[in-house]
CSV table of C-alpha atoms in Angstrom, one decimal:
chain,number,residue,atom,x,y,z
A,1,UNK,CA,29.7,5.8,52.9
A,2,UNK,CA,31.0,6.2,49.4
A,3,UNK,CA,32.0,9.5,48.3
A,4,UNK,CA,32.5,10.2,44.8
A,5,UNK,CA,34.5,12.8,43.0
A,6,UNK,CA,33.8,13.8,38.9
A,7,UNK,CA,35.7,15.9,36.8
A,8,UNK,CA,38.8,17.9,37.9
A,9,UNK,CA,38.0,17.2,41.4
A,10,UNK,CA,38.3,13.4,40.5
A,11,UNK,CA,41.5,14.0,38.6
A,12,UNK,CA,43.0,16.3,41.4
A,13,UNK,CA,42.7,13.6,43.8
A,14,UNK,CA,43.5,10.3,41.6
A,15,UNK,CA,40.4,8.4,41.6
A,16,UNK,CA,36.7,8.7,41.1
A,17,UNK,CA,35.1,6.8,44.0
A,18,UNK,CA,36.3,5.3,47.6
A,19,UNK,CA,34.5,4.3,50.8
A,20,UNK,CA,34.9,6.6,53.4
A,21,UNK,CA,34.7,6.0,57.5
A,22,UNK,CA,33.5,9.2,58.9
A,23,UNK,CA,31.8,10.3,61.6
A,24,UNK,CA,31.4,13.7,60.4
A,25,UNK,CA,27.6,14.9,60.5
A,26,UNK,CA,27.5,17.4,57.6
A,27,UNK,CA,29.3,17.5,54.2
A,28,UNK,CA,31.6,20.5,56.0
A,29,UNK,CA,32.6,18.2,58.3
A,30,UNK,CA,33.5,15.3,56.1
A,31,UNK,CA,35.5,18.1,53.6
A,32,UNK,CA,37.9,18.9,56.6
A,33,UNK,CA,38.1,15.6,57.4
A,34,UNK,CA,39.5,15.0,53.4
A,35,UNK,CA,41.6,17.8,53.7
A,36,UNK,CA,43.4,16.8,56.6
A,37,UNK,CA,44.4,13.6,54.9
A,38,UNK,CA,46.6,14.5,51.7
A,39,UNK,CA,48.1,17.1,49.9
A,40,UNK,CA,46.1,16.1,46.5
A,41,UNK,CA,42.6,16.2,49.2
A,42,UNK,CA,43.5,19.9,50.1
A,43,UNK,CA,44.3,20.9,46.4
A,44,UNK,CA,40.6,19.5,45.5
A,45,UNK,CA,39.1,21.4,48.0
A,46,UNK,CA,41.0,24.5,48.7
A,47,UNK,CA,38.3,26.4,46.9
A,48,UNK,CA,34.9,25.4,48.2
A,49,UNK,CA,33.3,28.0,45.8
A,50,UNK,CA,34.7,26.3,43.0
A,51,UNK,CA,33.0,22.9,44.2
A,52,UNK,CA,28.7,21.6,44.2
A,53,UNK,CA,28.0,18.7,46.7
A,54,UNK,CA,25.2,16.2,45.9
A,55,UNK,CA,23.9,13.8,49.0
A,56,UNK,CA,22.5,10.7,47.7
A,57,UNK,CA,22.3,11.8,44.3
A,58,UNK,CA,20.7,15.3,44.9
A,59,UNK,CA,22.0,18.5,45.0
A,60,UNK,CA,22.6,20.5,48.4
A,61,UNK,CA,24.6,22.8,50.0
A,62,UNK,CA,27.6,22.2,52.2
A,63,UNK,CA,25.9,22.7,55.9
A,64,UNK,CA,23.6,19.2,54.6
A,65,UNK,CA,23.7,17.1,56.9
A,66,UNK,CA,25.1,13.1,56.1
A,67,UNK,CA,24.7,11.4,58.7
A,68,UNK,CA,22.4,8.4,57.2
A,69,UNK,CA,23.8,9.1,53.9
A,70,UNK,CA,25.2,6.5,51.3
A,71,UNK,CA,27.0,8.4,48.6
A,72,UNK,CA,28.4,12.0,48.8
A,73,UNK,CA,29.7,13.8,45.3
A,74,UNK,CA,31.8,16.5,44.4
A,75,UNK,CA,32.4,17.9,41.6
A,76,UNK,CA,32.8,21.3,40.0
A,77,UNK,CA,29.7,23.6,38.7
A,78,UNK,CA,28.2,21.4,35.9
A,79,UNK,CA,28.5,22.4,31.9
A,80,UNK,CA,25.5,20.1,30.7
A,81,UNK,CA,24.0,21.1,27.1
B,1,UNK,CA,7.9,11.9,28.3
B,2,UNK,CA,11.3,10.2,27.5
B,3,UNK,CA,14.4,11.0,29.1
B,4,UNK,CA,17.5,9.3,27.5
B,5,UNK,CA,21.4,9.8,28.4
B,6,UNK,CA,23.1,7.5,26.5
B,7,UNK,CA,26.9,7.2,24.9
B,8,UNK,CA,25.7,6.0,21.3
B,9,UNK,CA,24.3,8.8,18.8
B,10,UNK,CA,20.8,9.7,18.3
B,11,UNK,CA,18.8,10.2,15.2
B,12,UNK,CA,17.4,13.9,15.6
B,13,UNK,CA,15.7,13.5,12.2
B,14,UNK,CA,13.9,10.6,13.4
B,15,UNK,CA,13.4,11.7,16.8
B,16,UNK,CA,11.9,15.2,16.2
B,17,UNK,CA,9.5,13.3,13.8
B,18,UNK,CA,8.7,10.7,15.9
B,19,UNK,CA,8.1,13.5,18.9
B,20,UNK,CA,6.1,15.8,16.2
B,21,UNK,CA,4.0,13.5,15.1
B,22,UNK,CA,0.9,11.9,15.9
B,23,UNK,CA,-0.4,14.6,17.8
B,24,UNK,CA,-3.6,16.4,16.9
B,25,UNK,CA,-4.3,18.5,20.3
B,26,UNK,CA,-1.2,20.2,20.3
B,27,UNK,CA,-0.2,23.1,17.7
B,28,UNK,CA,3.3,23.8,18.9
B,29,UNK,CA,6.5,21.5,18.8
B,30,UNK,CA,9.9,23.2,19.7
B,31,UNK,CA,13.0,21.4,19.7
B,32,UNK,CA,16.8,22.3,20.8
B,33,UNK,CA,19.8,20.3,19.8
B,34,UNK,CA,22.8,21.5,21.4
B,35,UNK,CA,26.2,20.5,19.0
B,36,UNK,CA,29.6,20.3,19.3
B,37,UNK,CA,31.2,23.2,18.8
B,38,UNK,CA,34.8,23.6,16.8
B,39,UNK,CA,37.1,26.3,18.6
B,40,UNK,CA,38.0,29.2,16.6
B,41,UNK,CA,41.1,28.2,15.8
B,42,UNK,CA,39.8,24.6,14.6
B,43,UNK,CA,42.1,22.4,17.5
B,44,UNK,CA,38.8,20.8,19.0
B,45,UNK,CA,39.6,16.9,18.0
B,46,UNK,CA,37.2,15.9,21.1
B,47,UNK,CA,34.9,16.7,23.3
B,48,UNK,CA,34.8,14.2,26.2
B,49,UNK,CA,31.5,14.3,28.2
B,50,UNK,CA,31.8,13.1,31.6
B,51,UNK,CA,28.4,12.3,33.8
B,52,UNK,CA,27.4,10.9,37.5
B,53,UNK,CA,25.1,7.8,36.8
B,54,UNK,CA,22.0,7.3,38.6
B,55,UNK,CA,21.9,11.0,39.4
B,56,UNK,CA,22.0,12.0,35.5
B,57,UNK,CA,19.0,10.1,34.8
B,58,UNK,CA,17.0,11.6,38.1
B,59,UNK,CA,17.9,15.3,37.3
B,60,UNK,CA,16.6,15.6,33.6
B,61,UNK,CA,13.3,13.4,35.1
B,62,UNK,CA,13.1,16.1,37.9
B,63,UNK,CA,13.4,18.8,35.3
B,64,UNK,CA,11.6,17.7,32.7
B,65,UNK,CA,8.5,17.0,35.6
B,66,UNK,CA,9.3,20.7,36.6
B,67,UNK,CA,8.6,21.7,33.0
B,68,UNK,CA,5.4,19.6,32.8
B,69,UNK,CA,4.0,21.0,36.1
B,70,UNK,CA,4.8,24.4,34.7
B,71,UNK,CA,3.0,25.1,31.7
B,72,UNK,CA,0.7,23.2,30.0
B,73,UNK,CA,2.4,20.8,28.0
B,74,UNK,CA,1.4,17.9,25.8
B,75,UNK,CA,4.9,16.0,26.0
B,76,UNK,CA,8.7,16.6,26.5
B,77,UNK,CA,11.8,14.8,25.7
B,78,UNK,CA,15.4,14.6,26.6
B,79,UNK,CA,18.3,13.0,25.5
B,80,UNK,CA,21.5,13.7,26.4
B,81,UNK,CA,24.9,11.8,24.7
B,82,UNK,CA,28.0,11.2,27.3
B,83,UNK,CA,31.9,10.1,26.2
B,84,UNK,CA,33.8,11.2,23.5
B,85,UNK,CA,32.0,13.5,20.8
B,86,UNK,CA,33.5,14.9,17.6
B,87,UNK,CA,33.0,18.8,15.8
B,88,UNK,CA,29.8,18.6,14.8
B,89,UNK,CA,28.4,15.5,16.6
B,90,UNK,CA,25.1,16.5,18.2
B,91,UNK,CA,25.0,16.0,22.4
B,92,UNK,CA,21.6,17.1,23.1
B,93,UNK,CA,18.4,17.5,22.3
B,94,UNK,CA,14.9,18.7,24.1
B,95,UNK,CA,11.8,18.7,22.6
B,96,UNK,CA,8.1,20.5,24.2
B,97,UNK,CA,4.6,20.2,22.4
B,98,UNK,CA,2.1,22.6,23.7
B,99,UNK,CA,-1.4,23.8,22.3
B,100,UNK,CA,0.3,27.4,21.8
B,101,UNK,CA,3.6,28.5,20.9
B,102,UNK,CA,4.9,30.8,23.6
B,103,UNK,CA,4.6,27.7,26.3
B,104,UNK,CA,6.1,25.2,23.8
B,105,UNK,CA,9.0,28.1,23.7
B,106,UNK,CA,9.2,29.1,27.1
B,107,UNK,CA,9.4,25.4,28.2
B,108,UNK,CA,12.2,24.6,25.9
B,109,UNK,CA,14.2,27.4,27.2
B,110,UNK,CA,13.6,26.3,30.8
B,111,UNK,CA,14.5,22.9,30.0
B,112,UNK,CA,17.8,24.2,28.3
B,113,UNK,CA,18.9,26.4,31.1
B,114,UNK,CA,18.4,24.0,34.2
B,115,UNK,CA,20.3,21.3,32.3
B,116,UNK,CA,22.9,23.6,31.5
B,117,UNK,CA,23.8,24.5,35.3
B,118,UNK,CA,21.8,22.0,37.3
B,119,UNK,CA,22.2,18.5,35.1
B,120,UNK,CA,25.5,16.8,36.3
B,121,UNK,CA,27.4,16.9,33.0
B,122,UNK,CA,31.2,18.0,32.5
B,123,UNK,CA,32.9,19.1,29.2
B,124,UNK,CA,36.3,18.4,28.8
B,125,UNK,CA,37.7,19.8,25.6
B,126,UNK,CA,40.2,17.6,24.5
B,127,UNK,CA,42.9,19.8,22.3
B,128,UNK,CA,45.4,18.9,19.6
B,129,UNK,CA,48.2,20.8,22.1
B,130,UNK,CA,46.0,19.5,25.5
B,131,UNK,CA,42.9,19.5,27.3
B,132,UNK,CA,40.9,21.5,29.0
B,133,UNK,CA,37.9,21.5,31.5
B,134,UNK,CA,34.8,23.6,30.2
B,135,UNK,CA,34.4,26.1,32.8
B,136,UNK,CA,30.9,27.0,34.2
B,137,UNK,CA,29.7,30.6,32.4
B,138,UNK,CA,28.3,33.0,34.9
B,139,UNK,CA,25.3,33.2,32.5
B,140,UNK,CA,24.5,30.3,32.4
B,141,UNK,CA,23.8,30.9,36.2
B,142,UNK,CA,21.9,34.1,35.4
B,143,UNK,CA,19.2,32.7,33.1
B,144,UNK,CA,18.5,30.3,35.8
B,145,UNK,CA,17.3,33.6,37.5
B,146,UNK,CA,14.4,34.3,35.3
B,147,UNK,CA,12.5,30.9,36.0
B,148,UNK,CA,12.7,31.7,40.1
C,1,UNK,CA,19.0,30.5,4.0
C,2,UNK,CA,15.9,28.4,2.8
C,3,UNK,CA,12.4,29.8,2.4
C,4,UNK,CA,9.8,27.5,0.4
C,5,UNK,CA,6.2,28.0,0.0
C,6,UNK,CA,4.9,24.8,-1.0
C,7,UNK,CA,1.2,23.3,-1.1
C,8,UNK,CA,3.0,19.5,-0.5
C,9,UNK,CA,4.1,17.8,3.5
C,10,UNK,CA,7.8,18.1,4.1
C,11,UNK,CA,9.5,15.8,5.9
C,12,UNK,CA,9.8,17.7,9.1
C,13,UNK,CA,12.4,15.4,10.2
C,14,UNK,CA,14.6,15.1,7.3
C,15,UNK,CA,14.3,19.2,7.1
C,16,UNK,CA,15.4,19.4,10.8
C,17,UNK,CA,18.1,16.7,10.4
C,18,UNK,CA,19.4,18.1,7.4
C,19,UNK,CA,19.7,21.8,8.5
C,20,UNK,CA,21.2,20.7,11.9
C,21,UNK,CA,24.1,18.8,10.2
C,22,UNK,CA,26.7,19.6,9.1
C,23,UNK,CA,27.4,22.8,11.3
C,24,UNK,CA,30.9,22.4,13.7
C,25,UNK,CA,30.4,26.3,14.2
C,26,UNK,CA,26.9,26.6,15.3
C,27,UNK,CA,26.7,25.0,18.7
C,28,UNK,CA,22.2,25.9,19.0
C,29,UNK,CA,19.6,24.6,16.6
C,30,UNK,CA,16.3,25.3,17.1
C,31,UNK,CA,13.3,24.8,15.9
C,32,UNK,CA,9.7,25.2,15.9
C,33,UNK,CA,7.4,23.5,13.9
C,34,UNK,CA,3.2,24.6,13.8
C,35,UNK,CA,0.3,21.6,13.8
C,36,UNK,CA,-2.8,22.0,12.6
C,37,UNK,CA,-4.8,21.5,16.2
C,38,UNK,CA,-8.0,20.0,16.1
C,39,UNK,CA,-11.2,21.8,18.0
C,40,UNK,CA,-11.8,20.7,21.5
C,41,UNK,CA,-15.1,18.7,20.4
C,42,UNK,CA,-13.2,17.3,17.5
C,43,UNK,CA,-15.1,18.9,14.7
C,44,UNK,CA,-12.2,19.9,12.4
C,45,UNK,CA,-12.0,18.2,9.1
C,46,UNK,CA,-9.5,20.6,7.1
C,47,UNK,CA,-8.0,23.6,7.8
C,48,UNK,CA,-7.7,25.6,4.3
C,49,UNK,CA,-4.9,27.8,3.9
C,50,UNK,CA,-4.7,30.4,1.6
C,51,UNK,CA,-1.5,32.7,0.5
C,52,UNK,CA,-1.0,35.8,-1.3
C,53,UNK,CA,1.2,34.0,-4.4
C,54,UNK,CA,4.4,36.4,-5.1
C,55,UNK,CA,3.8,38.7,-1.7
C,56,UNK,CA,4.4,35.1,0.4
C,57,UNK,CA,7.7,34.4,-0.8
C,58,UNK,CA,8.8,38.1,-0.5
C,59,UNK,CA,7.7,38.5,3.0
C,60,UNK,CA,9.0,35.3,4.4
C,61,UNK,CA,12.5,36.5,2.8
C,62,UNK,CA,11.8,39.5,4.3
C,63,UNK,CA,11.3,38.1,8.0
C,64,UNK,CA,14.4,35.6,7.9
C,65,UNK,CA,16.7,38.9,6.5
C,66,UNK,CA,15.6,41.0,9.5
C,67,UNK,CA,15.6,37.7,11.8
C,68,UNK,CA,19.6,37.1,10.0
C,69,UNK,CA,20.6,41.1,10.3
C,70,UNK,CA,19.4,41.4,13.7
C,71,UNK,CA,20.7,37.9,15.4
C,72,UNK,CA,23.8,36.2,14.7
C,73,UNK,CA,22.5,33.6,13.1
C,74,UNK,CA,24.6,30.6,11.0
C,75,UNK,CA,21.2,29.6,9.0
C,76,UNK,CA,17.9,30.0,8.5
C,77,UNK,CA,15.0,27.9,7.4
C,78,UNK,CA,11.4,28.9,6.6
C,79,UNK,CA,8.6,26.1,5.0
C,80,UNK,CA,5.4,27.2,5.2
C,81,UNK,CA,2.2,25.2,3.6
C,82,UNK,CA,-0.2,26.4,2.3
C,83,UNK,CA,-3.8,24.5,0.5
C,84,UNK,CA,-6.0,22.1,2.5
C,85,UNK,CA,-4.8,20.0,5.8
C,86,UNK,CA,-5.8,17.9,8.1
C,87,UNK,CA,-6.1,17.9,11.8
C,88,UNK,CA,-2.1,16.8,12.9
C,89,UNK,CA,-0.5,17.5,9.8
C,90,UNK,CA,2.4,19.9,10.1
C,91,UNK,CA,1.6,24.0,8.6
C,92,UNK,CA,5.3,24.9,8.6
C,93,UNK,CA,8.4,24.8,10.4
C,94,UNK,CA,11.0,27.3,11.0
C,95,UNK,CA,14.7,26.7,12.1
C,96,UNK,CA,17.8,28.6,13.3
C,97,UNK,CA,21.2,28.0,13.8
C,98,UNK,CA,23.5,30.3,15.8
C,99,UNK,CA,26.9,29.7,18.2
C,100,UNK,CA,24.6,30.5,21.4
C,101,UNK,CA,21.5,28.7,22.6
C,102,UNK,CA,20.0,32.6,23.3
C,103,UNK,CA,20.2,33.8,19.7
C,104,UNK,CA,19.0,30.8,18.3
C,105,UNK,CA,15.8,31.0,20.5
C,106,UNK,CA,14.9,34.2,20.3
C,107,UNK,CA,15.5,34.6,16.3
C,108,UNK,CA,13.1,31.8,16.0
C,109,UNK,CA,10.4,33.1,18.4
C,110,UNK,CA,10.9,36.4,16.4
C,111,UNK,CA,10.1,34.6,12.6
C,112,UNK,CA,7.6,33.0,14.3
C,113,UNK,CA,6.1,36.4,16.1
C,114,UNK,CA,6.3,37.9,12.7
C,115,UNK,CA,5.3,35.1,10.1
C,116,UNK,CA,2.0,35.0,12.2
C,117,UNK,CA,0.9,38.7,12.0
C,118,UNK,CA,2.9,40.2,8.9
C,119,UNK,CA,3.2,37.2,6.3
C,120,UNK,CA,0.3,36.9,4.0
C,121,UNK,CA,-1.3,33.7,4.9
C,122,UNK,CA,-5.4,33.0,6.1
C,123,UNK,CA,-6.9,30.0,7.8
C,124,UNK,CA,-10.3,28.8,7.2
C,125,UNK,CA,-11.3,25.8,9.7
C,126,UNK,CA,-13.6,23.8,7.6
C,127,UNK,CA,-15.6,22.0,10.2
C,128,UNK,CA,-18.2,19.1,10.1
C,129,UNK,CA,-20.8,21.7,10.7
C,130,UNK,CA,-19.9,24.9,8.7
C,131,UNK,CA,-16.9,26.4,7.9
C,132,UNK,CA,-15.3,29.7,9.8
C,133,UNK,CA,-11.9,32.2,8.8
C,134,UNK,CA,-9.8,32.0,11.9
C,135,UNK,CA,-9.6,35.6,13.6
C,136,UNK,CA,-6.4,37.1,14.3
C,137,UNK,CA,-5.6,37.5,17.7
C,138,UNK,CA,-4.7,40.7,19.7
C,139,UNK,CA,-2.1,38.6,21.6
C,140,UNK,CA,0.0,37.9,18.3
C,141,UNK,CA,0.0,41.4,17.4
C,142,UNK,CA,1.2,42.5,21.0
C,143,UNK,CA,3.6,39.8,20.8
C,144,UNK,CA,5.7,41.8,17.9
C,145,UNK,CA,5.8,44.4,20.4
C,146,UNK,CA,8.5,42.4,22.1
C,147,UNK,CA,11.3,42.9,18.8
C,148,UNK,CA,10.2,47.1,17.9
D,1,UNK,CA,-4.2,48.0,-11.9
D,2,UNK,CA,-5.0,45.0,-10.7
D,3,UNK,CA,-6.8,44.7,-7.7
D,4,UNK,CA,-7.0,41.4,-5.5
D,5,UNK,CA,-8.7,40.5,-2.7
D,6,UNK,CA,-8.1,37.1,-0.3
D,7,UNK,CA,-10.1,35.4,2.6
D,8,UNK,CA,-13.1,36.4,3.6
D,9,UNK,CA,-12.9,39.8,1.3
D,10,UNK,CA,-12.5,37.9,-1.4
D,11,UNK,CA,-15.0,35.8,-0.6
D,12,UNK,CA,-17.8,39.0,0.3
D,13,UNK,CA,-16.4,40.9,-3.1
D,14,UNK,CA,-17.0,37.6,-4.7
D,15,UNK,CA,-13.7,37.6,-7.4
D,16,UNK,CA,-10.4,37.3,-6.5
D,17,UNK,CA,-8.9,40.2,-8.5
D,18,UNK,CA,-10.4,42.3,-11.2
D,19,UNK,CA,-8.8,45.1,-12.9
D,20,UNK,CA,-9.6,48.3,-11.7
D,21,UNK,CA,-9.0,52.0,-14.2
D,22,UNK,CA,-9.0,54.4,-11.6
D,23,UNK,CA,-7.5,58.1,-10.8
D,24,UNK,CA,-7.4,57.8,-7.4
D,25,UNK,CA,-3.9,58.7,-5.9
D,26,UNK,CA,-4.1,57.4,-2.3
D,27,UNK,CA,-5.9,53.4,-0.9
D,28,UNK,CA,-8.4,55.6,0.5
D,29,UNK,CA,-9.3,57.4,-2.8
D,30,UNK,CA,-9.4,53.6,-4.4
D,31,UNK,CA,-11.4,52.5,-1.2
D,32,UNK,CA,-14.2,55.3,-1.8
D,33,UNK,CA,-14.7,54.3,-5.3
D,34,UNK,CA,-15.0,50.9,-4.6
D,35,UNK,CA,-17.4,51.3,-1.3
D,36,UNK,CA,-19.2,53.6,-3.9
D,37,UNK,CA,-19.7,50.7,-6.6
D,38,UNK,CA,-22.1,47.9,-5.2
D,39,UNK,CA,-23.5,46.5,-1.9
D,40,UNK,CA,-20.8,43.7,-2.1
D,41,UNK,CA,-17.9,46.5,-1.9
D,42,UNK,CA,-20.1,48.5,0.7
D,43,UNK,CA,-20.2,45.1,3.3
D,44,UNK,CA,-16.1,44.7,2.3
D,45,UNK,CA,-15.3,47.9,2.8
D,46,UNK,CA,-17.2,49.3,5.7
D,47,UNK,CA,-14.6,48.6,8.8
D,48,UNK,CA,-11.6,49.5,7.3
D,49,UNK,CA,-10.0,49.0,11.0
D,50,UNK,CA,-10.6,45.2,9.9
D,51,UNK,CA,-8.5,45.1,6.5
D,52,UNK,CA,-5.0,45.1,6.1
D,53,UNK,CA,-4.1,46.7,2.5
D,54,UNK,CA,-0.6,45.6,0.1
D,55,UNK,CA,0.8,47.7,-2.8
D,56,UNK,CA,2.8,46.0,-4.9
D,57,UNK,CA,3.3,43.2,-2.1
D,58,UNK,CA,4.5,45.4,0.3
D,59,UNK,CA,2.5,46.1,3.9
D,60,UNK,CA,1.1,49.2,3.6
D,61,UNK,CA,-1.8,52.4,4.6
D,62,UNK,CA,-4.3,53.4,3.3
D,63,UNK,CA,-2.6,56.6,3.3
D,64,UNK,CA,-0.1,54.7,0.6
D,65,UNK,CA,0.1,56.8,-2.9
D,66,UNK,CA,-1.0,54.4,-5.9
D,67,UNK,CA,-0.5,56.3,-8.8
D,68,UNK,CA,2.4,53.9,-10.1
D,69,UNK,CA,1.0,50.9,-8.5
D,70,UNK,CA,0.8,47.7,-10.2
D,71,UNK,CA,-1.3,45.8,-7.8
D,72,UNK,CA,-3.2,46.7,-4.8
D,73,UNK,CA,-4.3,44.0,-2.4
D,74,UNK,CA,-7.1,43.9,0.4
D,75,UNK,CA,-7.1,41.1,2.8
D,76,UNK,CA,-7.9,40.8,6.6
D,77,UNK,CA,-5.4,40.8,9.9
D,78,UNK,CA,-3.0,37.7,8.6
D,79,UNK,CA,-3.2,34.3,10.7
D,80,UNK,CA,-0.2,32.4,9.5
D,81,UNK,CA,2.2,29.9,11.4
């Protein structure tokens, strides 16, 4: 799947998109998988407070499951307006 | 309804008119234009607006149908500006007509405050001595509360 | 501030464009701008205004000092119409500017709470089969409520 | 003083404004003489709850004093905006 990454989260860990190989099921899943890769991963998501998920384009919460999903993105709460 | 998020200006003159006009069943347009605002201190040279494509333009739809099942409304508009933006540059504007004022209000307001917090937008402020992320305000999150 | 009591259109959009520019310290412009709404079976052929000369200005003045003591406001803007108008032409239009989106909301739901109930204006709906004073309703009075 | 009426009390009165000599001291003492005067004034007059009353363009009572007034001015509820 892709997974994306906007804002600080994008500039913590270098780049704003890449495919990902996962078999994780839920979002928590695919986030320990990132942080177990890099340094830069785990600084992105040390605070999963600080972070919003969106599966395919909608917002969700980080028990959502992924497993027929095409594009995960985090980012930090949004300041639209 | 029109829902527009675009990098290029937009003529708030011409679009509240436009919007305003031409209606003869509804008593009440409201708009909001949201503007760039200058720190205190007058070191704002930018203010870089980042977005998330294809799910920008599906949120303010799915907000701006949430408004419209809501109250009784004769139209709505959004536009929203992404990129670079100067002091003063305008990076927002919503728009209800209703028969009466207090839904044309109220739906402006609700339109304001889910884009706020729920629209995926992200401020940077770009500084003469740096740059710095907008953080999320806590009330923004609270006026949420009042529409749920 | 700018109040105007005028019998002419404005140009809704070059007013709202106009007062919205300019600003790199007011982040919120709002405004709100009242239509003259036709009856349901389409019978409306003018609505006639009439004013209170001298009183009119004074009271609008009045309103937007209150609305500008009470709010923190960067501007204000009240046109009101007043003479014969036709179903879709634009009454008035009131706009604020203030840092926060909250202030400038609520200041102009407040001119627009009071200009209703406290500033000397009466509509007559001249209709295709007679001609009737529009009664004031108790919900606009128990709207001012809200700022006492 | 001057005396002005607008909307639909103008329009039962008949005039817009006529000037009134008068000793009365309070809206209410004016009101009494006028009620007193003619039919017209009577059918103006008769549900006070229904009028709204200015002295020298301010919002007033009819428990407002008058003796220095300039203008008093009866009109209905307002509908503006």
């Amino acid at each position: 799947m892709d997974v994306l990454y906007f804002a600080w989260v994008r500039e913590r860990i270098g780049l704003p998109k890449e495919r990902v190989d996962t078999n994780a099921t839920t979002v928590a899943e695919l986030v320990a998988e990132l942080r177990a890769r890099e340094d830069r991963y785990e600084a992105a998501f040390a605070d999963l407070s600080a972070l919003r998920v969106a599966v395919d384009q909608d917002l969700t919460d980080f028990d959502a499951p992924i497993t027929n999903a095409r594009e995960v993105a985090f980012f930090p709460p949004m300041t639209g307006g | 309804m029109k829902i527009a998020v675009q990098s290029e200006p937009f003529d708030f003159g011409a679009e509240a008119a436009g919007f305003a006009s031409g209606h003869d069943d509804q008593g009440a347009v409201v708009t909001f234009t949201g503007i760039v605002r200058n720190t205190a201190d007058g070191t704002l040279k930018q203010m870089r607006i980042e977005h998330y494509p294809g799910m920008t333009e599906k949120a303010l739809a799915a907000i701006a149908e949430q408004a419209l099942s809501r109250w009784s409304l004769g139209d709505v508009l959004v536009i929203h500006r992404f990129g670079d933006l100067a002091p003063g540059e305008m990076i927002m504007m919503v728009a209800t007509a209703a028969r009466h004022r207090k839904n044309a209000f109220e739906a402006a307001e609700f339109l304001m405050d889910y884009l706020k917090s729920r629209a995926p937008f992200w401020k940077k402020e770009i500084l003469s001595n740096g740059a710095e992320w907008v953080a999320a305000k806590e009330e923004d999150e609270n006026s949420l509360k009042r529409w749920q």
